[in-house]
């Protein structure tokens, strides 16, 4: 498993503190947006040459850990 802590950093001076791929200005949320749009790992690493396969896997691991640590409450939609 990819250790995201070696690849994901937060610096208030870069992208207002969004989590980014270390050594880049590529944010984790940008990577997740591309994946949600159907991009493959190869698509991402081709479009962003400074981002490696392990960086993308680290971004996924980071998001997974954040979600695992948060509590969520399902809300029912109000009846019309």
Backbone as CSV, one residue per row, in Angstrom:
resi,resn,N_x,N_y,N_z,CA_x,CA_y,CA_z,C_x,C_y,C_z
1,UNK,0.844,-1.193,0.000,0.000,0.000,0.000,0.881,1.244,0.000
2,UNK,0.492,2.221,-0.784,1.243,3.459,-0.881,1.098,4.270,0.397
3,UNK,2.214,4.731,0.927,2.205,5.573,2.117,2.010,7.016,1.661
4,UNK,0.812,7.520,1.813,0.491,8.849,1.300,1.271,9.942,2.017
5,UNK,1.655,9.725,3.251,2.343,10.767,4.025,3.695,11.134,3.425
6,UNK,4.249,10.262,2.595,5.514,10.556,1.917,5.305,11.382,0.652
7,UNK,4.066,11.487,0.182,3.804,12.109,-1.115,2.813,13.263,-1.097
8,UNK,1.996,13.355,-0.068,0.976,14.404,0.025,1.384,15.392,1.113
9,UNK,1.390,16.673,0.777,1.763,17.699,1.753,0.732,18.815,1.751
10,UNK,0.725,19.556,2.847,-0.131,20.731,2.973,0.773,21.896,3.346
11,UNK,0.750,22.935,2.530,1.550,24.125,2.776,0.643,25.331,2.566
12,UNK,0.412,26.125,3.608,-0.482,27.281,3.482,-0.066,28.260,2.375
13,UNK,1.194,28.195,1.959,1.697,29.090,0.915,1.416,28.565,-0.498
14,UNK,0.974,27.327,-0.598,0.707,26.736,-1.923,-0.767,26.361,-2.001
15,UNK,-1.449,26.918,-2.992,-2.872,26.647,-3.236,-3.713,26.796,-1.966
16,UNK,-3.444,27.835,-1.235,-4.136,28.178,0.018,-4.268,27.006,0.993
17,UNK,-3.262,26.137,0.980,-3.234,25.047,1.942,-3.947,23.771,1.541
18,UNK,-4.361,23.671,0.277,-4.969,22.409,-0.174,-3.913,21.309,-0.152
19,UNK,-4.300,20.078,0.141,-3.343,18.974,0.035,-2.897,18.831,-1.419
20,UNK,-1.578,18.728,-1.607,-1.000,18.638,-2.951,-0.024,17.475,-3.035
21,UNK,0.306,17.112,-4.275,1.367,16.149,-4.510,2.680,16.867,-4.229
22,UNK,3.483,16.290,-3.365,4.758,16.893,-2.952,5.594,17.293,-4.169
23,UNK,6.115,18.520,-4.134,6.970,19.011,-5.206,6.215,19.541,-6.413
24,UNK,4.888,19.623,-6.311,4.072,20.132,-7.420,3.050,21.128,-6.879
25,UNK,2.268,21.658,-7.781,1.102,22.453,-7.413,-0.169,21.711,-7.857
26,UNK,-0.062,20.406,-7.944,-1.183,19.555,-8.337,-1.889,19.112,-7.058
27,UNK,-3.148,19.506,-6.917,-3.884,19.202,-5.690,-4.515,17.810,-5.744
28,UNK,-4.721,17.273,-4.556,-5.388,15.977,-4.434,-6.785,16.060,-5.034
29,UNK,-7.490,17.172,-4.799,-8.851,17.259,-5.345,-8.846,17.309,-6.866
30,UNK,-7.810,17.856,-7.490,-7.719,17.843,-8.947,-7.561,16.400,-9.437
31,UNK,-6.703,15.635,-8.762,-6.521,14.223,-9.121,-7.843,13.470,-8.976
32,UNK,-8.545,13.703,-7.872,-9.810,13.011,-7.652,-10.860,13.428,-8.692
33,UNK,-10.876,14.703,-9.055,-11.797,15.168,-10.104,-11.524,14.452,-11.423
34,UNK,-10.247,14.319,-11.779,-9.900,13.651,-13.032,-10.339,12.182,-12.995
35,UNK,-10.103,11.516,-11.871,-10.535,10.123,-11.750,-12.056,10.015,-11.853
36,UNK,-12.758,10.938,-11.210,-14.228,10.939,-11.266,-14.731,11.188,-12.684
37,UNK,-13.932,11.915,-13.471,-14.295,12.169,-14.872,-13.973,10.990,-15.780
38,UNK,-13.397,9.917,-15.200,-13.101,8.727,-15.990,-11.678,8.628,-16.489
39,UNK,-10.815,9.557,-16.073,-9.416,9.482,-16.493,-8.768,8.252,-15.861
40,UNK,-7.826,7.656,-16.577,-7.043,6.545,-16.051,-5.774,7.087,-15.396
41,UNK,-5.070,6.204,-14.694,-3.770,6.592,-14.133,-2.848,7.077,-15.242
42,UNK,-2.877,6.375,-16.370,-2.027,6.767,-17.495,-2.422,8.139,-18.034
43,UNK,-3.715,8.414,-18.128,-4.175,9.730,-18.583,-3.615,10.833,-17.683
44,UNK,-3.686,10.606,-16.383,-3.232,11.617,-15.421,-1.727,11.819,-15.521
45,UNK,-0.967,10.723,-15.536,0.494,10.870,-15.587,0.970,11.432,-16.926
46,UNK,0.202,11.232,-17.965,0.544,11.833,-19.259,0.245,13.332,-19.255
47,UNK,-0.910,13.698,-18.717,-1.305,15.116,-18.682,-0.471,15.921,-17.685
48,UNK,-0.033,15.262,-16.625,0.745,15.920,-15.569,2.031,15.125,-15.371
49,UNK,3.053,15.370,-16.197,4.270,14.552,-16.194,5.019,14.487,-14.853
50,UNK,4.827,15.462,-13.992,5.508,15.438,-12.691,4.789,14.549,-11.683
51,UNK,3.608,14.062,-12.048,2.826,13.190,-11.180,3.058,11.741,-11.604
52,UNK,3.412,10.912,-10.637,3.673,9.499,-10.917,2.463,8.644,-10.545
53,UNK,2.513,7.402,-10.956,1.475,6.433,-10.578,1.360,6.366,-9.062
54,UNK,2.498,6.321,-8.364,2.478,6.255,-6.902,1.891,7.521,-6.286
55,UNK,2.075,8.671,-6.941,1.451,9.908,-6.447,-0.068,9.811,-6.515
56,UNK,-0.578,9.277,-7.618,-2.029,9.126,-7.773,-2.562,8.147,-6.727
57,UNK,-1.863,7.039,-6.541,-2.290,6.073,-5.525,-2.232,6.686,-4.127
58,UNK,-1.244,7.541,-3.877,-1.147,8.232,-2.587,-2.332,9.178,-2.394
59,UNK,-2.745,9.860,-3.450,-3.908,10.757,-3.359,-5.161,9.953,-3.007
60,UNK,-5.323,8.802,-3.624,-6.475,7.945,-3.318,-6.405,7.470,-1.872
61,UNK,-5.229,7.052,-1.432,-5.057,6.588,-0.050,-5.342,7.713,0.941
62,UNK,-4.914,8.924,0.618,-5.164,10.081,1.478,-6.665,10.320,1.635
63,UNK,-7.379,10.367,0.519,-8.823,10.606,0.559,-9.530,9.487,1.318
64,UNK,-9.099,8.257,1.093,-9.690,7.125,1.797,-9.511,7.273,3.302
65,UNK,-8.336,7.668,3.729,-8.092,7.836,5.168,-8.913,8.983,5.745
66,UNK,-9.017,10.079,5.013,-9.827,11.207,5.482,-11.275,10.768,5.674
67,UNK,-11.827,10.049,4.716,-13.209,9.578,4.827,-13.370,8.572,5.960
68,UNK,-12.384,7.745,6.164,-12.446,6.747,7.227,-12.492,7.420,8.601
69,UNK,-11.833,8.562,8.741,-11.747,9.250,10.028,-12.925,10.171,10.311
70,UNK,-13.749,10.445,9.328,-14.872,11.360,9.491,-16.153,10.595,9.800
71,UNK,-17.038,11.245,10.528,-18.365,10.698,10.784,-19.357,11.383,9.847
72,UNK,-20.233,10.598,9.270,-21.227,11.135,8.361,-22.615,10.733,8.830
73,UNK,-23.539,11.637,8.664,-24.929,11.381,9.054,-25.773,11.493,7.798
74,UNK,-26.518,10.447,7.508,-27.400,10.484,6.354,-28.609,11.362,6.688
75,UNK,-28.915,12.264,5.799,-30.075,13.135,5.976,-31.139,12.732,4.983
76,UNK,-32.358,12.703,5.458,-33.470,12.386,4.563,-33.906,13.648,3.856
77,UNK,-34.243,13.469,2.599,-34.762,14.583,1.828,-36.178,14.869,2.327
78,UNK,-36.472,16.145,2.508,-37.804,16.539,2.977,-38.857,16.136,1.957
79,UNK,-39.996,15.670,2.441,-41.095,15.299,1.565,-41.683,16.541,0.924
80,UNK,-42.108,16.407,-0.320,-42.671,17.550,-1.045,-44.132,17.733,-0.716
